[in-house]
PDB file of C-alpha atoms and ligand atoms in Angstrom:
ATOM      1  CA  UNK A   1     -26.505   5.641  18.701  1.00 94.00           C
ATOM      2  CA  UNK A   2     -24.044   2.667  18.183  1.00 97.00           C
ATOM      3  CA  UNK A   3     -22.384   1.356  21.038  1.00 98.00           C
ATOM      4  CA  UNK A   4     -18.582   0.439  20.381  1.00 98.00           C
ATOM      5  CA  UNK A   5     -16.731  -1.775  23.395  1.00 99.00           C
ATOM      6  CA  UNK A   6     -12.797  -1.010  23.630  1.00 99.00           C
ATOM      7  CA  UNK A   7     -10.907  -3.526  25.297  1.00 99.00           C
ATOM      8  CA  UNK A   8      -7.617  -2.173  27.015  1.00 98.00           C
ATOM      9  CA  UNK A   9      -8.958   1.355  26.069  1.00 98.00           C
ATOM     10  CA  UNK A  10      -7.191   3.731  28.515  1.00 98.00           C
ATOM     11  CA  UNK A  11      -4.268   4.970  26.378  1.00 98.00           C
ATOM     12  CA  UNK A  12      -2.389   4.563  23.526  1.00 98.00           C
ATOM     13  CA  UNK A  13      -4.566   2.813  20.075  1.00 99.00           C
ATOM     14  CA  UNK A  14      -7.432   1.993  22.024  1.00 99.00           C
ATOM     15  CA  UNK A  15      -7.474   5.304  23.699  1.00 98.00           C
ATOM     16  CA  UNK A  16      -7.778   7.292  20.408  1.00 99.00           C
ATOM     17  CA  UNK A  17     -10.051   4.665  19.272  1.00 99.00           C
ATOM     18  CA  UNK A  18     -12.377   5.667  21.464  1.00 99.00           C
ATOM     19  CA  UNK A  19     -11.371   9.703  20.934  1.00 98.00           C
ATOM     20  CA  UNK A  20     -12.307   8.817  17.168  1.00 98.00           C
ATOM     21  CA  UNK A  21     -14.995   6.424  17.511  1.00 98.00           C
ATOM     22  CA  UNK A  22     -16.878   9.052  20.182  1.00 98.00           C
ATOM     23  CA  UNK A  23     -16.413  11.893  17.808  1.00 98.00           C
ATOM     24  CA  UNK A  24     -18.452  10.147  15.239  1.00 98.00           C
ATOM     25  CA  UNK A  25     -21.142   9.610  17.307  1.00 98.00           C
ATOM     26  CA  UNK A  26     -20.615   6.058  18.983  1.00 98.00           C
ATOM     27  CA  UNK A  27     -21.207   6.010  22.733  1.00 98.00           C
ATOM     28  CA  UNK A  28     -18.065   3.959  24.385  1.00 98.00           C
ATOM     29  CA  UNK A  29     -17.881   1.412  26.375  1.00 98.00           C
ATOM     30  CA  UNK A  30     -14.063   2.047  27.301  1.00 98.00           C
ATOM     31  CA  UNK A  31     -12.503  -1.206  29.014  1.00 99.00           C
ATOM     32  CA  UNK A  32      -8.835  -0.903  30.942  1.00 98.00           C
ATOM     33  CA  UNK A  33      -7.180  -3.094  33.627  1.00 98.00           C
ATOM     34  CA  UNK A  34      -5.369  -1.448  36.161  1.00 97.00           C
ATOM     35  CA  UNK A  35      -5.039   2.392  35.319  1.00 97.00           C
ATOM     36  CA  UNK A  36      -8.391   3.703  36.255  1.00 98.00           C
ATOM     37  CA  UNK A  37      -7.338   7.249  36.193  1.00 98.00           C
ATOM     38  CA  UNK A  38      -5.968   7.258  32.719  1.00 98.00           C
ATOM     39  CA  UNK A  39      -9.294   5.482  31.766  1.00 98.00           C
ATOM     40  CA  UNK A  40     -11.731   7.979  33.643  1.00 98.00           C
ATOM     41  CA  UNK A  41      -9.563  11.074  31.324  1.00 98.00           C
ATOM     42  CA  UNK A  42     -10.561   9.369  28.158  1.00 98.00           C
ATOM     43  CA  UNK A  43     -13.960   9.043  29.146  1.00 98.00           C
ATOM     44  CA  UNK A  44     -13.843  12.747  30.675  1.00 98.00           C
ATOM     45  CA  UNK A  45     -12.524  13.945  27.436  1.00 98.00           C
ATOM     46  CA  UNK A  46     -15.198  11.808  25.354  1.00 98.00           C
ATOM     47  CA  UNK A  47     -17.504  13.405  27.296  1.00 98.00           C
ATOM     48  CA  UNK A  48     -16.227  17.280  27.825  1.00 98.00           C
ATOM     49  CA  UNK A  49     -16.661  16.993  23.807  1.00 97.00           C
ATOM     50  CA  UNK A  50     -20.519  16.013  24.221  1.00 98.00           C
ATOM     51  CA  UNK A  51     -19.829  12.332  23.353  1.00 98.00           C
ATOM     52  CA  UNK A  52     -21.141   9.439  25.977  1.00 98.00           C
ATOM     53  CA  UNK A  53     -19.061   7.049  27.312  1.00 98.00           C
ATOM     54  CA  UNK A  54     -18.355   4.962  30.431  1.00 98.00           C
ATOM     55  CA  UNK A  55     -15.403   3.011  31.853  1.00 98.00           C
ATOM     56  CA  UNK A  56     -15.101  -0.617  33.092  1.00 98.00           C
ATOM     57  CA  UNK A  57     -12.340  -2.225  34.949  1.00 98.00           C
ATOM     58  CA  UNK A  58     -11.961  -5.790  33.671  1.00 98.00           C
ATOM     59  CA  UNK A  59      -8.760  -7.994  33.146  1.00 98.00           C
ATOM     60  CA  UNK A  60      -9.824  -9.716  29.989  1.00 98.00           C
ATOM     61  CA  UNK A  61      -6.855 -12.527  30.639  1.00 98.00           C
ATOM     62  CA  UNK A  62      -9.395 -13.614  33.050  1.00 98.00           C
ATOM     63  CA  UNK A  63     -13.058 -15.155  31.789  1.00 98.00           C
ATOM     64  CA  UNK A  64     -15.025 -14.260  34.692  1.00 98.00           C
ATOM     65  CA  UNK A  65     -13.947 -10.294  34.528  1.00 98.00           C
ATOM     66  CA  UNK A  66     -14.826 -10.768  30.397  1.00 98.00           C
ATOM     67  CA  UNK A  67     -18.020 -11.751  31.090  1.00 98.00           C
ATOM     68  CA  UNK A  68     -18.832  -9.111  33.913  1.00 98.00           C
ATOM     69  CA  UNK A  69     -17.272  -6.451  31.535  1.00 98.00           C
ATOM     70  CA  UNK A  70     -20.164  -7.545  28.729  1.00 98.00           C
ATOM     71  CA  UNK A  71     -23.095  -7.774  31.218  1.00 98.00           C
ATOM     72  CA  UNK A  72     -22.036  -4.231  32.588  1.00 98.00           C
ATOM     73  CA  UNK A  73     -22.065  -2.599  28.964  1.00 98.00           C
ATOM     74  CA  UNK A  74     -25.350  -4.449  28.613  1.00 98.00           C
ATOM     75  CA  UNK A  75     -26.659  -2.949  31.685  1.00 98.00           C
ATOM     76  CA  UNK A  76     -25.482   0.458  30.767  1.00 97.00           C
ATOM     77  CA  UNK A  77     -25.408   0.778  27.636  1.00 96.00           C
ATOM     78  CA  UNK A  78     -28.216  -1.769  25.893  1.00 95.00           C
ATOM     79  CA  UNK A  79     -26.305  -4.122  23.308  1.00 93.00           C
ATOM     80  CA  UNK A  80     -23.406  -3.181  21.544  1.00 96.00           C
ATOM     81  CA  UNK A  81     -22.618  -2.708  17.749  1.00 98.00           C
ATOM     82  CA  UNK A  82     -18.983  -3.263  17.685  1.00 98.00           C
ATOM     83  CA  UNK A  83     -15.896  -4.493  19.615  1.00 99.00           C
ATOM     84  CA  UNK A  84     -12.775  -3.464  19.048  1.00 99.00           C
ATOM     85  CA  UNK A  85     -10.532  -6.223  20.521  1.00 99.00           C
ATOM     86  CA  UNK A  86      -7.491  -3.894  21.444  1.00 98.00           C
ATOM     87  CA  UNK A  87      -5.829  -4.934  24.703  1.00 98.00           C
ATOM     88  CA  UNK A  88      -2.395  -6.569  24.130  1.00 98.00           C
ATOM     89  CA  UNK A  89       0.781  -7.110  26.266  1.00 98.00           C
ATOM     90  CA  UNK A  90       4.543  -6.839  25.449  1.00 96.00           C
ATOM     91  CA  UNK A  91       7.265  -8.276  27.436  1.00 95.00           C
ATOM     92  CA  UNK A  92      10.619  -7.762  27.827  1.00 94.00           C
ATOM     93  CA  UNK A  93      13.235  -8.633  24.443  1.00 95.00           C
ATOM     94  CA  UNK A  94      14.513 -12.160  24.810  1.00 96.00           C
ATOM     95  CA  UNK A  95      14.908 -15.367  22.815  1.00 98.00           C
ATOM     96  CA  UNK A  96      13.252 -18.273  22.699  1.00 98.00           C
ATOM     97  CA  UNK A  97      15.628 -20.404  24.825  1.00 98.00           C
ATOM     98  CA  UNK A  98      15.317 -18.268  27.841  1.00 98.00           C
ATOM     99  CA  UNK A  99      11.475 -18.328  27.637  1.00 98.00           C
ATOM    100  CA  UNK A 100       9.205 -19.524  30.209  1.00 98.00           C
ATOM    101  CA  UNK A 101       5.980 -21.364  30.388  1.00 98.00           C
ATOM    102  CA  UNK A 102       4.858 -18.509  32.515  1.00 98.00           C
ATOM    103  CA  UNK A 103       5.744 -15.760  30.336  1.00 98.00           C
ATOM    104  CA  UNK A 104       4.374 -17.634  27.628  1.00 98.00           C
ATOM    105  CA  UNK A 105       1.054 -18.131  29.278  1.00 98.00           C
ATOM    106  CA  UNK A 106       0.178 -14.059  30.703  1.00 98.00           C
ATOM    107  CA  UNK A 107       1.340 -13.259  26.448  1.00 98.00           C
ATOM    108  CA  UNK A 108      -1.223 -15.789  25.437  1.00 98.00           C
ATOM    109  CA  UNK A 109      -3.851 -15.253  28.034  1.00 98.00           C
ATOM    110  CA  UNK A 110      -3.838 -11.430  27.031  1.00 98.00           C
ATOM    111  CA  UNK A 111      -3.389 -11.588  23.338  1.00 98.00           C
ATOM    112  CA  UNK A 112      -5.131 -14.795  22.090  1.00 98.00           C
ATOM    113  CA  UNK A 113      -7.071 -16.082  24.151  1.00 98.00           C
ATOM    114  CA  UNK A 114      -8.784 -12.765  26.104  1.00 98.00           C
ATOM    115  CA  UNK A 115      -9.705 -12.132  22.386  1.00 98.00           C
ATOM    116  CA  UNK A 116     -11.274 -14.898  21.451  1.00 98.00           C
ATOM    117  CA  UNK A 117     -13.253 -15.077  25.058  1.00 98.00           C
ATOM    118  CA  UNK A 118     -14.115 -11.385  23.976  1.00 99.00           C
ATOM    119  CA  UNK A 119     -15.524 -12.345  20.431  1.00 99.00           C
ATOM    120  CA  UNK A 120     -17.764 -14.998  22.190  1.00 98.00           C
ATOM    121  CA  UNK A 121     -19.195 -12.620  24.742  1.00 98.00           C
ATOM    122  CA  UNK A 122     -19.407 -10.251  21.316  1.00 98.00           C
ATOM    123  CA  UNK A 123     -21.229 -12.696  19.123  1.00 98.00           C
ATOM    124  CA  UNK A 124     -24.269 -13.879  21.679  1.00 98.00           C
ATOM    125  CA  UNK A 125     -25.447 -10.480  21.691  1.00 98.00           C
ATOM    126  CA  UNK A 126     -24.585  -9.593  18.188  1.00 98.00           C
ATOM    127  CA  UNK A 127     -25.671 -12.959  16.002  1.00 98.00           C
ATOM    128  CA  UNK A 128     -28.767 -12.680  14.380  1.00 98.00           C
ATOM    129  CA  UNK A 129     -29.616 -16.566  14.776  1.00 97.00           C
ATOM    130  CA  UNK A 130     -29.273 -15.285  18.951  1.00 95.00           C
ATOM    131  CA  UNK A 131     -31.938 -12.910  18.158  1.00 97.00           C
ATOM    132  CA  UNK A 132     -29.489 -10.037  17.456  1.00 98.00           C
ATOM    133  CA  UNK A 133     -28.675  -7.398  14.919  1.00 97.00           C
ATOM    134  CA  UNK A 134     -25.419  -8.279  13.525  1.00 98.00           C
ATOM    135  CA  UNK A 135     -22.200  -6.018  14.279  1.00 98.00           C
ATOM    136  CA  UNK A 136     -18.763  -5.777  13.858  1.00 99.00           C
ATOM    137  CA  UNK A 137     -15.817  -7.123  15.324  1.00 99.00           C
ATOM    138  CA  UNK A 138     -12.375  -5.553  14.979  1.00 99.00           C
ATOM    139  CA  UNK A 139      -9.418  -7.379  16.117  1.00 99.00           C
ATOM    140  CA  UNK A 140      -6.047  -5.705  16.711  1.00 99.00           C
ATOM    141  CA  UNK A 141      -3.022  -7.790  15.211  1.00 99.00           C
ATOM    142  CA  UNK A 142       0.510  -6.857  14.666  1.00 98.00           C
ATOM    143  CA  UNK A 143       2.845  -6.928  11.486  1.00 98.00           C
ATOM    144  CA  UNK A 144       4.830  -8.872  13.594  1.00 98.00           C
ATOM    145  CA  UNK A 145       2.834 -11.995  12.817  1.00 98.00           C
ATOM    146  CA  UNK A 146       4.547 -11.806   9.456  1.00 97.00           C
ATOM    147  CA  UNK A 147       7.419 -10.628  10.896  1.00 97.00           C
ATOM    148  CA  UNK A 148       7.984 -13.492  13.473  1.00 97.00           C
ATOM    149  CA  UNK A 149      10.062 -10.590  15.304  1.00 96.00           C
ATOM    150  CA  UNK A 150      13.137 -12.980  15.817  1.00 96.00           C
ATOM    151  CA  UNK A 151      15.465 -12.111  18.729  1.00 94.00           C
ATOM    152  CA  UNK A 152      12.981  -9.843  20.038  1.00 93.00           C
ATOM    153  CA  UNK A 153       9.212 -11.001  20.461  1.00 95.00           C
ATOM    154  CA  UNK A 154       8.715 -14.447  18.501  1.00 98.00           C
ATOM    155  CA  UNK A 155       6.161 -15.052  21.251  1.00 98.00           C
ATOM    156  CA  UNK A 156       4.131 -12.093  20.676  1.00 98.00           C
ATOM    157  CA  UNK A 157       4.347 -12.622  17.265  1.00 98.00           C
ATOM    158  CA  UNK A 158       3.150 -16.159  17.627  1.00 98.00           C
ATOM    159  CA  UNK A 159       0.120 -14.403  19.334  1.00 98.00           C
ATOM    160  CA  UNK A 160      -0.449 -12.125  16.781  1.00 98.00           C
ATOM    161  CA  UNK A 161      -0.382 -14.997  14.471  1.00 98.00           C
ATOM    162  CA  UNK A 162      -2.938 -16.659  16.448  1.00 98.00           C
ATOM    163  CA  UNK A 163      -5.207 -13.387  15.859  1.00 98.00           C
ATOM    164  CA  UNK A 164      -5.090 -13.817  12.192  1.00 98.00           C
ATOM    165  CA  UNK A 165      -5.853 -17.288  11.893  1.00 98.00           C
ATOM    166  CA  UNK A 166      -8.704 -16.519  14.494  1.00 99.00           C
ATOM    167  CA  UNK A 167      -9.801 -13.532  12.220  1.00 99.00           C
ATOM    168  CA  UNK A 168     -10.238 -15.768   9.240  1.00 98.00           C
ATOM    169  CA  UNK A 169     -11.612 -18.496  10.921  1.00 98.00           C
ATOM    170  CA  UNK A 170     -14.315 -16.732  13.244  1.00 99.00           C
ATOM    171  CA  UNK A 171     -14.971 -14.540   9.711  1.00 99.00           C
ATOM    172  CA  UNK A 172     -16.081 -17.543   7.794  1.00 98.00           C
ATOM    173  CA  UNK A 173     -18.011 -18.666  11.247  1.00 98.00           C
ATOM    174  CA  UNK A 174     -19.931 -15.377  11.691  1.00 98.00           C
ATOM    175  CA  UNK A 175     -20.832 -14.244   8.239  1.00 98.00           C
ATOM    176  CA  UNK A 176     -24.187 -15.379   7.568  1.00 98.00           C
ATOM    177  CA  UNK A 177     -25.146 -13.828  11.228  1.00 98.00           C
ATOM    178  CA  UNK A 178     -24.602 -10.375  10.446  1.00 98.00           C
ATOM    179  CA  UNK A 179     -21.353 -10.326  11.931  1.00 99.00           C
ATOM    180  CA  UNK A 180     -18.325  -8.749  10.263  1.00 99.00           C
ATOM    181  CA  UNK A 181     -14.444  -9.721  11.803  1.00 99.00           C
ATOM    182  CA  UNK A 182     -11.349  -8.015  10.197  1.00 99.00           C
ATOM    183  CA  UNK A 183      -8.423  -6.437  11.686  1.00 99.00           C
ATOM    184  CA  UNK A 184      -5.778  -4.526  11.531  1.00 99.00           C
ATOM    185  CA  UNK A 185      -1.807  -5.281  11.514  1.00 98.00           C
ATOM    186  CA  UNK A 186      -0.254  -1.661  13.212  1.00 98.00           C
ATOM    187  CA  UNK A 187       3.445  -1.383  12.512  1.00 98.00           C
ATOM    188  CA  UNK A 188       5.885   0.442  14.990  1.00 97.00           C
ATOM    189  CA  UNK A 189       3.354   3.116  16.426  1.00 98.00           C
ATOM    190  CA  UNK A 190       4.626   5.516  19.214  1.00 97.00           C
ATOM    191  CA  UNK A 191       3.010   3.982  22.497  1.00 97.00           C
ATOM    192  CA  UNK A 192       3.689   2.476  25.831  1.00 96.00           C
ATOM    193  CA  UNK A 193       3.733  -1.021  25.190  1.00 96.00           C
ATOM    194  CA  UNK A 194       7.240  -0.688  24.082  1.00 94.00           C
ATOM    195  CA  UNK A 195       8.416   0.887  26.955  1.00 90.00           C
ATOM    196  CA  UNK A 196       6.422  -2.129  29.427  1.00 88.00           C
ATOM    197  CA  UNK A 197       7.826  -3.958  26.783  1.00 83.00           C
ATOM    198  CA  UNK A 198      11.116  -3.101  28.382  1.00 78.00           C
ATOM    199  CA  UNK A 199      12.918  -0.753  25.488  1.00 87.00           C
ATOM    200  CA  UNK A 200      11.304   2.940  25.286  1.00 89.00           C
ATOM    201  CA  UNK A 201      12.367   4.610  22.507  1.00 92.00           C
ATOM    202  CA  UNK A 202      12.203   1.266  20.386  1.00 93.00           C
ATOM    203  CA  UNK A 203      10.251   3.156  17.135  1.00 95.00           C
ATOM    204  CA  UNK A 204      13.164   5.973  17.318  1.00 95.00           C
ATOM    205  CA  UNK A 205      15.435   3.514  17.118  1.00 94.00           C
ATOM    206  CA  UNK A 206      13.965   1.216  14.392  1.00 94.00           C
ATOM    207  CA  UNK A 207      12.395   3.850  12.668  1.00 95.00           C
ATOM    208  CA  UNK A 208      15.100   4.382   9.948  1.00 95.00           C
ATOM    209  CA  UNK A 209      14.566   1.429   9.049  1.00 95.00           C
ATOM    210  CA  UNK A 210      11.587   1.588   7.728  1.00 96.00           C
ATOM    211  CA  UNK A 211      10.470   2.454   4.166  1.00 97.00           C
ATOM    212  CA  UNK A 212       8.530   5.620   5.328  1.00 98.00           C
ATOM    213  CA  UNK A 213      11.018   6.308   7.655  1.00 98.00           C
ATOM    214  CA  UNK A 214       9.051   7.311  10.727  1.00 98.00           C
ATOM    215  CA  UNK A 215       6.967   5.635  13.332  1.00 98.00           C
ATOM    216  CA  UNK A 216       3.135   5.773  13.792  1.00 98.00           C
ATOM    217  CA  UNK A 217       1.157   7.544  15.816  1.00 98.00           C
ATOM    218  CA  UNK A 218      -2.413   5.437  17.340  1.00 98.00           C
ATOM    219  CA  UNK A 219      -4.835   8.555  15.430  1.00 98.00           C
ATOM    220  CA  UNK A 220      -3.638   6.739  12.413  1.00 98.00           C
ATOM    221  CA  UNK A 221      -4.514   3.098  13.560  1.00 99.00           C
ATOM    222  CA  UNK A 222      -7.929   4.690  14.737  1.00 99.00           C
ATOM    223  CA  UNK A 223      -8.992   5.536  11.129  1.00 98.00           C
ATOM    224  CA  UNK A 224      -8.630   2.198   9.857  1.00 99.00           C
ATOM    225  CA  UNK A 225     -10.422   0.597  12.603  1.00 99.00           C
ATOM    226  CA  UNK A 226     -13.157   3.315  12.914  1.00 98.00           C
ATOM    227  CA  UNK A 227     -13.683   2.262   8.632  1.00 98.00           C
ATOM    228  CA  UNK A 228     -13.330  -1.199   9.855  1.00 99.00           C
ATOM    229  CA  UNK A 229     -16.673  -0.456  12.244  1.00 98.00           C
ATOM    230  CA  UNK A 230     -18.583   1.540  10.080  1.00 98.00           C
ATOM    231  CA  UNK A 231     -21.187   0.432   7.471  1.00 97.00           C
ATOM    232  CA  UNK A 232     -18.613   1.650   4.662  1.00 98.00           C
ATOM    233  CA  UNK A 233     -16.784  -1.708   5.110  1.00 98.00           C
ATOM    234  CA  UNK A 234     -20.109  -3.258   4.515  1.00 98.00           C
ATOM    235  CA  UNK A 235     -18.309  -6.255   2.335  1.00 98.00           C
ATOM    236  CA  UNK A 236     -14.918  -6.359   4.172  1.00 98.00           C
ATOM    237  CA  UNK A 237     -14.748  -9.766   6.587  1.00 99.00           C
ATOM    238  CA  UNK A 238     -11.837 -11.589   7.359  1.00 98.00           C
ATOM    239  CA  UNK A 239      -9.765  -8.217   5.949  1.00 98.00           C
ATOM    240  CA  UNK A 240      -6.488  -7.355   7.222  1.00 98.00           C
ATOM    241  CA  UNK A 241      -5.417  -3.821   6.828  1.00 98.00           C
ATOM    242  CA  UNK A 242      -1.752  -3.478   6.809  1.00 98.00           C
ATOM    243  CA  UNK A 243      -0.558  -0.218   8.736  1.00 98.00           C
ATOM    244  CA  UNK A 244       2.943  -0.007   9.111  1.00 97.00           C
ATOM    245  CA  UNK A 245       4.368   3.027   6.698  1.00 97.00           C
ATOM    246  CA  UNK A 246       5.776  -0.266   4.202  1.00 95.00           C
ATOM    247  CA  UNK A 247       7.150  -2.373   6.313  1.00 91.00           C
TER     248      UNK A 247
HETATM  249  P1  NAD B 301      -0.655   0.144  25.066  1.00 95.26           P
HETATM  250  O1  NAD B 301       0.191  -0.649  25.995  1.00 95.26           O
HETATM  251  O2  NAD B 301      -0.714   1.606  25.240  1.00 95.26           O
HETATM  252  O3  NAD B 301      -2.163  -0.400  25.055  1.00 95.26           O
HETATM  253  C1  NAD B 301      -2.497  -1.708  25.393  1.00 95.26           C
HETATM  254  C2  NAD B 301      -3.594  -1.617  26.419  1.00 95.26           C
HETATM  255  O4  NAD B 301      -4.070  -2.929  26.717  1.00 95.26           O
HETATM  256  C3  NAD B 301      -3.087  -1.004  27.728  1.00 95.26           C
HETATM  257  O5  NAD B 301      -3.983  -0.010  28.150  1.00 95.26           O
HETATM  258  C4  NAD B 301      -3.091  -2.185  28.677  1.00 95.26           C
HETATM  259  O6  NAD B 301      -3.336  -1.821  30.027  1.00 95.26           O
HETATM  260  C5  NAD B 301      -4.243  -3.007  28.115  1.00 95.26           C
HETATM  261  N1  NAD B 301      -4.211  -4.389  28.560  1.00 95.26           N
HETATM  262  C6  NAD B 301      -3.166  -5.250  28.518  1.00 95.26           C
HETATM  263  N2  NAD B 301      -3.502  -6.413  29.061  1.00 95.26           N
HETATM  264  C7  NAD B 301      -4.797  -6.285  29.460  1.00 95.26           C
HETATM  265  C8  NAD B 301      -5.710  -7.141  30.106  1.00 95.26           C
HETATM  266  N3  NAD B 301      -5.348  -8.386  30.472  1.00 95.26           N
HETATM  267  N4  NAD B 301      -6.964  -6.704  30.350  1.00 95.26           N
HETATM  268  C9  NAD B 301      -7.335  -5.463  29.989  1.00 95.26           C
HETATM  269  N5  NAD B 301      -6.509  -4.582  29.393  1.00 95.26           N
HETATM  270  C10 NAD B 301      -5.255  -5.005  29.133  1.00 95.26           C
HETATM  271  O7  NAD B 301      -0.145  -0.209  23.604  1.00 95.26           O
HETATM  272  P2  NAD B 301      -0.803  -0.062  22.160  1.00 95.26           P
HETATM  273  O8  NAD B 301       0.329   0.009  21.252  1.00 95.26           O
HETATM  274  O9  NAD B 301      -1.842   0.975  22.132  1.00 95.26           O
HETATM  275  O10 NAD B 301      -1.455  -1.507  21.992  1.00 95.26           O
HETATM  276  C11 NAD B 301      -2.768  -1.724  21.523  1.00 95.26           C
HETATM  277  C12 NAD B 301      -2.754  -2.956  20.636  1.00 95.26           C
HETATM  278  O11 NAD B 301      -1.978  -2.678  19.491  1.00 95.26           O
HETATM  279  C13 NAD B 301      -2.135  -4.193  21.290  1.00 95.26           C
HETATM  280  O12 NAD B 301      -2.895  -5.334  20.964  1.00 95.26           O
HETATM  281  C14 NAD B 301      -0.770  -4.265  20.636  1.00 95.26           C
HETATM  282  O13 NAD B 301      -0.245  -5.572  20.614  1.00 95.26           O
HETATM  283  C15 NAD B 301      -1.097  -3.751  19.255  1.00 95.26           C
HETATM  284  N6  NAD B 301       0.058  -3.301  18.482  1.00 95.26           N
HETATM  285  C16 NAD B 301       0.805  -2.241  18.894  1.00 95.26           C
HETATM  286  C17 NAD B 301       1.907  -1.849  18.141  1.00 95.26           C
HETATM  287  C18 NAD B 301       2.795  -0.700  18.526  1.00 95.26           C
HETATM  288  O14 NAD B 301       3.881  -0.513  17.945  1.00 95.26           O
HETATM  289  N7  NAD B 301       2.431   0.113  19.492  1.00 95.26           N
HETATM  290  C19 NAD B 301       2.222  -2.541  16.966  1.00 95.26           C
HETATM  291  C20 NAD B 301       1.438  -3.593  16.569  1.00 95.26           C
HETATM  292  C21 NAD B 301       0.349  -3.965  17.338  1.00 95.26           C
END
């Protein structure tokens, strides 16, 4: 059975990640943050269906809890096959001039950096010059990084931006160990991180403006990181797939 790590798994993408992942036979290692209860019903669900799965509380802004998170998979699960570098943070709409360092830093720590501490943690247990079997890595971007989401999120968009160059870079890196890195650039997709982002009701809103004329939902963001995963993207790395109905 191949074991897939979620970060920030307890709802939303990651959340039906796992719902998808779980259903085709992966056992899940589901991480969230602070909403243990939402966590232990996706793992519940997972395994009322017959799948296997288990939950870990880890902030993954913080390198200590990363590193605890991996060595608990490990200790539960044996080494994993894939992780899905989900977990991401929104904040409230504002411009650049009324930004703060400290804002700044809890976007970065979550989107950029917690990834790339992830990916490390990832790639001593997955590289084949470590002694491992290869795997895949799947890192969750945002069309905003070609967006630059001005007047709204340039920051996150920065971060997302950071992801990409990260996903080619690490690619190139990783290639020759076994290790595959894409990932995918969701569009507007109906979760919460818009409304902790401060505007619920942001994809109704924006929606008509989009060429397909209608938000996302995370089952369809699950798909393309599920192929991403799988052995049937055996000669995708450093691949971006672009899921945002056109936009
Ligand atoms: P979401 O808010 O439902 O999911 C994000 C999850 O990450 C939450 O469960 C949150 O608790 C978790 N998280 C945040 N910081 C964390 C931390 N420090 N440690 C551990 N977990 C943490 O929203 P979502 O839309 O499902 O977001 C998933 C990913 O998709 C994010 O990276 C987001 O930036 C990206 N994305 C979302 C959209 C969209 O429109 N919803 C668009 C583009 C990209």
């Amino acid at each position: 059975m191949k074991i897939m790590l979620i970060t920030g798994g307890s709802r939303g993408i990651g959340a039906a990640t796992a719902l998808l992942a779980a259903a085709n036979g992966y056992a899940i290692a589901l991480n969230y943050n602070k909403n243990k209860t939402a966590a232990d019903n996706v793992v519940n669900e997972i395994k009322s269906g017959g799948g296997n799965a288990i939950a870990i509380q880890a902030d993954i802004a913080v390198e200590a809890e990363v590193v605890r998170l991996f060595e608990e998979a490990d200790r539960q699960f044996g080494t994993l096959d894939c992780l899905v570098n989900n977990a991401g943070i929104l904040e409230k709409q504002m411009r650049v001039e009324d930004m703060t360092a400290d804002r700044l830093n809890r976007i970065f720590a979550a989107n950029i950096t917690g990834q790339i501490i992830c990916a490390r943690e990832a790639i001593k247990r997955m590289s084949t010059k470590h002694g491992g079997k290869g795997g895949a890595i799947i890192n969750v971007s945002s069309i905003a990084a070609r967006l630059g989401s001005p007047d709204e999120y340039v920051d996150y968009a920065a971060s997302k931006g950071a992801i990409d160059t990260f996903t080619i870079g690490l690619s190139k890196e990783v290639a020759a160990e076994g290790i595959r890195v894409n990932a995918v650039r969701p569009g507007l997709i109906y979760t919460d991180i818009h409304a902790d982002g401060g505007e619920p009701g942001r994809v109704d809103r924006l929606k008509t403006s989009l060429p397909m004329k209608r938000g996302g939902q995370p089952e369809e963001i699950a798909e393309a990181i599920l192929w991403l995963a799988s052995d049937k993207s055996s000669y995708a790395t450093g691949s971006f797939i672009d899921l945002g109905g056109g936009r």
